[in-house]
mmCIF file of C-alpha atoms in Angstrom:
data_model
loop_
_atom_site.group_PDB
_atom_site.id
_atom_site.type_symbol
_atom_site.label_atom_id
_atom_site.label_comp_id
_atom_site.label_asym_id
_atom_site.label_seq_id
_atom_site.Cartn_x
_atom_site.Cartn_y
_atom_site.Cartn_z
ATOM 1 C CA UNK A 1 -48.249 -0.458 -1.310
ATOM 2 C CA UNK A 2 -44.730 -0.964 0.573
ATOM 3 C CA UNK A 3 -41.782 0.666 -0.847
ATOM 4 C CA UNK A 4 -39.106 -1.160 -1.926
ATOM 5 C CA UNK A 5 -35.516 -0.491 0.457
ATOM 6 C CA UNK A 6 -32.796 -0.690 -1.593
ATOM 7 C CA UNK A 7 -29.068 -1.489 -0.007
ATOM 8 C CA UNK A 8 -26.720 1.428 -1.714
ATOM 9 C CA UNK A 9 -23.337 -0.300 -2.540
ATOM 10 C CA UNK A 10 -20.272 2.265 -2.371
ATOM 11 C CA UNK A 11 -18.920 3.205 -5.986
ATOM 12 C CA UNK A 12 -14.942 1.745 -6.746
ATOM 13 C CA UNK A 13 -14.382 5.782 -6.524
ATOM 14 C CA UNK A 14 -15.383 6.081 -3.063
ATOM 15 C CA UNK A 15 -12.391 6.786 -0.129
ATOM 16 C CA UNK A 16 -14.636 4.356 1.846
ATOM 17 C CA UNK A 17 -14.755 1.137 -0.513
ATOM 18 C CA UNK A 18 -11.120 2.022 -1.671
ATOM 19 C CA UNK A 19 -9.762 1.922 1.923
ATOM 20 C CA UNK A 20 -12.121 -0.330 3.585
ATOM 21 C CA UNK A 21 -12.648 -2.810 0.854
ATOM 22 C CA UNK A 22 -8.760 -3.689 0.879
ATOM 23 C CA UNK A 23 -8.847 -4.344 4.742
ATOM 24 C CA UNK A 24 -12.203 -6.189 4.673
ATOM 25 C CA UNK A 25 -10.426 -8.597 2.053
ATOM 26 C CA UNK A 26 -7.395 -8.846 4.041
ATOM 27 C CA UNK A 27 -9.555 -9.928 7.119
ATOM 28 C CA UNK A 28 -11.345 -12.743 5.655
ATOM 29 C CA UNK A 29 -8.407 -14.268 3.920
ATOM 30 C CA UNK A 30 -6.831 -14.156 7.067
ATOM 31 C CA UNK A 31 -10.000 -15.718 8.925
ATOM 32 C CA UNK A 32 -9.725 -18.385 5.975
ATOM 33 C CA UNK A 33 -5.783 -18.718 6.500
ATOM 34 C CA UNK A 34 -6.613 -19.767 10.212
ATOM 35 C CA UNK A 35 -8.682 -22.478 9.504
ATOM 36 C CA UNK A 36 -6.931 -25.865 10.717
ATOM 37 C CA UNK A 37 -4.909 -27.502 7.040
ATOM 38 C CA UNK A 38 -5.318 -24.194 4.856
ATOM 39 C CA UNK A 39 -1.932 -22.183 4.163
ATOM 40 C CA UNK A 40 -2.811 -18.930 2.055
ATOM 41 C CA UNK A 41 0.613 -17.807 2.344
ATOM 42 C CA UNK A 42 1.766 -20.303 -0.345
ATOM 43 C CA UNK A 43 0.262 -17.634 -2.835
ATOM 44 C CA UNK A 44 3.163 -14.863 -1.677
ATOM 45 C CA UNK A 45 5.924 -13.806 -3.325
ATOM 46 C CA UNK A 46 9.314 -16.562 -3.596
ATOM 47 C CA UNK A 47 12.043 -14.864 -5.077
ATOM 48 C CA UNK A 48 13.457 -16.005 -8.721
ATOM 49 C CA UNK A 49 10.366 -19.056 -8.911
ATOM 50 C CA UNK A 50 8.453 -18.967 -11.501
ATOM 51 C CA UNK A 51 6.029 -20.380 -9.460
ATOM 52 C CA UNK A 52 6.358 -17.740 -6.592
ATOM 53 C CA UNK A 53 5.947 -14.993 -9.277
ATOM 54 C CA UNK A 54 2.116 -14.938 -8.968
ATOM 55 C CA UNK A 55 2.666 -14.035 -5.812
ATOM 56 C CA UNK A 56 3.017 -10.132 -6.608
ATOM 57 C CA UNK A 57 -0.565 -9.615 -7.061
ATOM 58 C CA UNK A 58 -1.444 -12.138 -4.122
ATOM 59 C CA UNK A 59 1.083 -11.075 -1.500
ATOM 60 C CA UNK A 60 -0.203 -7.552 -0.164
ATOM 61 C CA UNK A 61 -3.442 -9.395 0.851
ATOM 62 C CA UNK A 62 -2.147 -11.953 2.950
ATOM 63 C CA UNK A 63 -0.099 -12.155 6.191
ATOM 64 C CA UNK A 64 1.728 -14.055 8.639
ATOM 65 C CA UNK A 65 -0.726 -13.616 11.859
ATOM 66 C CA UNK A 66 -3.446 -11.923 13.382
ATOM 67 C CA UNK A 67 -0.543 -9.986 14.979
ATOM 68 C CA UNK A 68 0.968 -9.199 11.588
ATOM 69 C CA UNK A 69 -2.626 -8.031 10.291
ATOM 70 C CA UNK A 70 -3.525 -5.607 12.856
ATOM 71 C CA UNK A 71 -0.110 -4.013 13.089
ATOM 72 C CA UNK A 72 -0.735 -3.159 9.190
ATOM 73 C CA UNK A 73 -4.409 -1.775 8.851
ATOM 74 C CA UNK A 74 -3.876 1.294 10.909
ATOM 75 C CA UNK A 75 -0.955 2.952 8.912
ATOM 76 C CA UNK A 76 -2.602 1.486 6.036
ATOM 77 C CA UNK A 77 -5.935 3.281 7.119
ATOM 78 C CA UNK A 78 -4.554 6.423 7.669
ATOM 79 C CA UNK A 79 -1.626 6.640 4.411
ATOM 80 C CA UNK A 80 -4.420 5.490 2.416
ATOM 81 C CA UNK A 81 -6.587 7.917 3.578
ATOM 82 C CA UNK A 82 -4.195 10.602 2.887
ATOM 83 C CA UNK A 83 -3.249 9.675 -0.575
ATOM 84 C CA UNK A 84 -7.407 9.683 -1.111
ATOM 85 C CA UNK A 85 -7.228 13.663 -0.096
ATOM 86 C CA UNK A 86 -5.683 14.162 -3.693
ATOM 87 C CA UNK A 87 -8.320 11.575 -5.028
ATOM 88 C CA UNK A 88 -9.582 8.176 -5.177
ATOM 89 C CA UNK A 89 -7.787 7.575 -8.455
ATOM 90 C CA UNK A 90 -4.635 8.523 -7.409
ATOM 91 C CA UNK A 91 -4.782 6.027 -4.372
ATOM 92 C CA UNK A 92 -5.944 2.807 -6.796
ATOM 93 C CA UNK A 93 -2.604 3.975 -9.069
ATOM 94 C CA UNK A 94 -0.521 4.601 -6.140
ATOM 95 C CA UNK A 95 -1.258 1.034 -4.698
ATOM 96 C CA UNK A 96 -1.510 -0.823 -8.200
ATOM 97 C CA UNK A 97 2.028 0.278 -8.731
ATOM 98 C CA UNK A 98 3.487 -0.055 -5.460
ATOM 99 C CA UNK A 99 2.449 -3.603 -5.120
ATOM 100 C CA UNK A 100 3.424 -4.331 -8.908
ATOM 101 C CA UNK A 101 6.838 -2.702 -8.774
ATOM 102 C CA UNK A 102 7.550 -3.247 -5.222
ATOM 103 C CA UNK A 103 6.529 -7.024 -5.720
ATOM 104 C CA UNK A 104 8.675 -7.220 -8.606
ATOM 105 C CA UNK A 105 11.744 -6.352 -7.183
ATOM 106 C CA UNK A 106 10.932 -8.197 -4.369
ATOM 107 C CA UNK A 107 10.668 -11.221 -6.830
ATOM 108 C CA UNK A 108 13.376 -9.937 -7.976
ATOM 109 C CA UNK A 109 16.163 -9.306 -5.233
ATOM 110 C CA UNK A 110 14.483 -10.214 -2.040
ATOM 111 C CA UNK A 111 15.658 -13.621 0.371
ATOM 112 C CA UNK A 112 14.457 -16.719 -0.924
ATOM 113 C CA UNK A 113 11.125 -17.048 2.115
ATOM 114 C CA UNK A 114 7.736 -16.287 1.409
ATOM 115 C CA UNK A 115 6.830 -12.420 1.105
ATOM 116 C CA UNK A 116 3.431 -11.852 2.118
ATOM 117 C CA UNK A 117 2.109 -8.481 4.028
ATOM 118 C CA UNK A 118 0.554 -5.130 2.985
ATOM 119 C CA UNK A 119 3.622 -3.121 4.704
ATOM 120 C CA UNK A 120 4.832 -3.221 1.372
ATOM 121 C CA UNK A 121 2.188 -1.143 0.120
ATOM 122 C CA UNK A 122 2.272 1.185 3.282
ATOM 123 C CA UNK A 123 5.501 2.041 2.689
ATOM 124 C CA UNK A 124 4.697 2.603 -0.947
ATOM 125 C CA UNK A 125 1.971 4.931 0.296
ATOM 126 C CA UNK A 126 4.384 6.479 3.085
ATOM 127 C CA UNK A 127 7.086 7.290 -0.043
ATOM 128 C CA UNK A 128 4.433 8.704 -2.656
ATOM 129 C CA UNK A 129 3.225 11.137 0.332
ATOM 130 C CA UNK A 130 6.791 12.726 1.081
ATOM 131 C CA UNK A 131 7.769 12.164 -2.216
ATOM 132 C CA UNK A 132 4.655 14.001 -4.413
ATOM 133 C CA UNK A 133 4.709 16.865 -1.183
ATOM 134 C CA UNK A 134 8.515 17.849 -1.421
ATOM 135 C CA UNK A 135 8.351 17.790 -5.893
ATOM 136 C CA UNK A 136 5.070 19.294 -5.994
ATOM 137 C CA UNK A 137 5.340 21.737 -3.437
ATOM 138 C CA UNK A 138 1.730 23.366 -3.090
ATOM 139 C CA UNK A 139 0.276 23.848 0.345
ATOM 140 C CA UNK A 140 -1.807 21.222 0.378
ATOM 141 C CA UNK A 141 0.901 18.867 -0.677
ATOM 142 C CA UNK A 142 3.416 19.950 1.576
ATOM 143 C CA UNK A 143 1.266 20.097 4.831
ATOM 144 C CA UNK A 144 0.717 16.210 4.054
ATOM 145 C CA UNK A 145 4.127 15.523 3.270
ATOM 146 C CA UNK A 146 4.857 17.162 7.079
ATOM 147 C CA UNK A 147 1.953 15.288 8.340
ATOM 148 C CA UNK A 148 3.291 12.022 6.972
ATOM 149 C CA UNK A 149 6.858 12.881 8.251
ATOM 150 C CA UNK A 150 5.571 13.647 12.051
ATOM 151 C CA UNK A 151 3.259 10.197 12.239
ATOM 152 C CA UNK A 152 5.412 7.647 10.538
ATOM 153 C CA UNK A 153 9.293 9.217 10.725
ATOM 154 C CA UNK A 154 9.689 6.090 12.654
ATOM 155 C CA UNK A 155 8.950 3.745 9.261
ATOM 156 C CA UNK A 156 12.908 4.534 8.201
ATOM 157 C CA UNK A 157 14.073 1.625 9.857
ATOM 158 C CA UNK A 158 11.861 -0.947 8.810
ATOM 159 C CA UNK A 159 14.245 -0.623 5.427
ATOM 160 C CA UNK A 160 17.279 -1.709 7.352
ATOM 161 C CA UNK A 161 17.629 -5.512 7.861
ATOM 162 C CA UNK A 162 16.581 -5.944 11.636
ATOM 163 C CA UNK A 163 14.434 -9.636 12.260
ATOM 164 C CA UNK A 164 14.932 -12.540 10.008
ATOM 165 C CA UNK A 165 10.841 -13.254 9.541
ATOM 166 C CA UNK A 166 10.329 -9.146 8.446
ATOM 167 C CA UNK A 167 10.565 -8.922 4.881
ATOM 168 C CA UNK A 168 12.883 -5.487 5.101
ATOM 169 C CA UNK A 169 12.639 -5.883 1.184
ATOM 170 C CA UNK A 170 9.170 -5.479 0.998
ATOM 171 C CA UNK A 171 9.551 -1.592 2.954
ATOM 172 C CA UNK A 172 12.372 -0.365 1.176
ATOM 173 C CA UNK A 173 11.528 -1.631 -2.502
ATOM 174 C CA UNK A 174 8.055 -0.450 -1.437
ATOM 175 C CA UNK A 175 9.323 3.000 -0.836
ATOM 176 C CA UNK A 176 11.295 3.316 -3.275
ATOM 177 C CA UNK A 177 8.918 2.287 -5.883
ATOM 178 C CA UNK A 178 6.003 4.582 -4.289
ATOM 179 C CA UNK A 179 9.306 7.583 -4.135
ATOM 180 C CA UNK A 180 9.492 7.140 -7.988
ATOM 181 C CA UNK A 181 5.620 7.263 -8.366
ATOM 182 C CA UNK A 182 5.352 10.628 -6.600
ATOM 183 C CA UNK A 183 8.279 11.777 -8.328
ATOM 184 C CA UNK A 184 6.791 11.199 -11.683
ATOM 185 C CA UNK A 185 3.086 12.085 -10.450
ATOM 186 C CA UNK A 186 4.276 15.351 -9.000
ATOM 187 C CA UNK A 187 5.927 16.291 -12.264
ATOM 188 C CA UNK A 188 2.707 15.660 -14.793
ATOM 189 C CA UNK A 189 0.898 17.311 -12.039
ATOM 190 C CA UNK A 190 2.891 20.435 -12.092
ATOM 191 C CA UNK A 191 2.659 20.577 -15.747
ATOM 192 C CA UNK A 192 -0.920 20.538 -15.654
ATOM 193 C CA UNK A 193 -1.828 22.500 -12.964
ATOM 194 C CA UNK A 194 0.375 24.459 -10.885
ATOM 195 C CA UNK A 195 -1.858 25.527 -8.604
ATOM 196 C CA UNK A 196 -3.547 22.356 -7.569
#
């Protein structure tokens, strides 16, 4: 009698499916994207359309190149990692919202091209970090926050106008919404648990 191998699928709460279930997705729609009379990027975010508004939950997914792909899934690798060190959770809510409210005012107040990219969501990730570390303040927290600060200082610019085709929105209303979610987080946390 032969036993029966069974393939183990990572749990949604896992750092690994979190992390590299986002860039897997991002790959394939981009491998789909190249194919000769298919335009994905359609799908991203057009500012004040109603039919570009859709384009908030479509837009971190999809992106300009293979160029504009790669450059993302590193510091998205390693912020998302990061957040994960707090837990698994924390990083789904920190990305839900930072795509949602980042998109969103991106729909909102960005130039009237096509937003597509997960930068936005990087530098959500990038503003939770230094955000949560300097309200929160524990050790952990903190030593993060520094971490963050050392690899990615650098990042500051990207929410200055600089090229026409880089959607400078996306960073800084990424930031800013991922700023306020640390903020907040860092608060509720403190009340909870000071010592966490």
């Amino acid at each position: 009698m032969t036993e029966k191998k069974t393939v183990k699928i990572p749990p949604i709460s896992s750092k690994r499916f979190a992390i590299l279930g986002i860039m897997l997705l991002c790959l394939v729609l981009q491998i789909v994207n190249s194919l000769p009379g298919i335009n994905l990027n359609g799908l991203g975010i057009l500012p004040r359309q109603m039919s570009g508004l859709s384009g908030v939950f479509f837009a971190p997914f999809l992106h300009g190149g293979w160029a504009h792909l790669f450059s993302n899934l590193v510091p998205f690798a390693i912020l998302g990692w990061l957040v994960c060190q707090f837990s698994v959770k924390r990083f789904w809510l920190v990305f839900a919202g930072t795509a949602l409210v980042g998109g969103l005012l991106v729909w909102l107040f960005g130039r009237s091209n096509i937003h597509v990219g997960l930068s936005g969501v990087i530098y959500g990730l990038w503003g939770y970090l230094i955000s949560y570390g300097i309200m929160h303040r524990s050790l952990k927290a903190i030593l993060i926050s520094i971490a963050v600060v050392v690899l990615y200082s650098g990042l500051i610019w990207g929410v200055f106008p600089q090229r026409v085709h880089i959607s400078f929105e996306s960073h800084l209303f990424g930031a800013i919404s991922g700023a306020f979610i640390g903020y907040i987080m860092a608060k509720r946390d403190k009340q909870k648990s000071p010592k966490l």
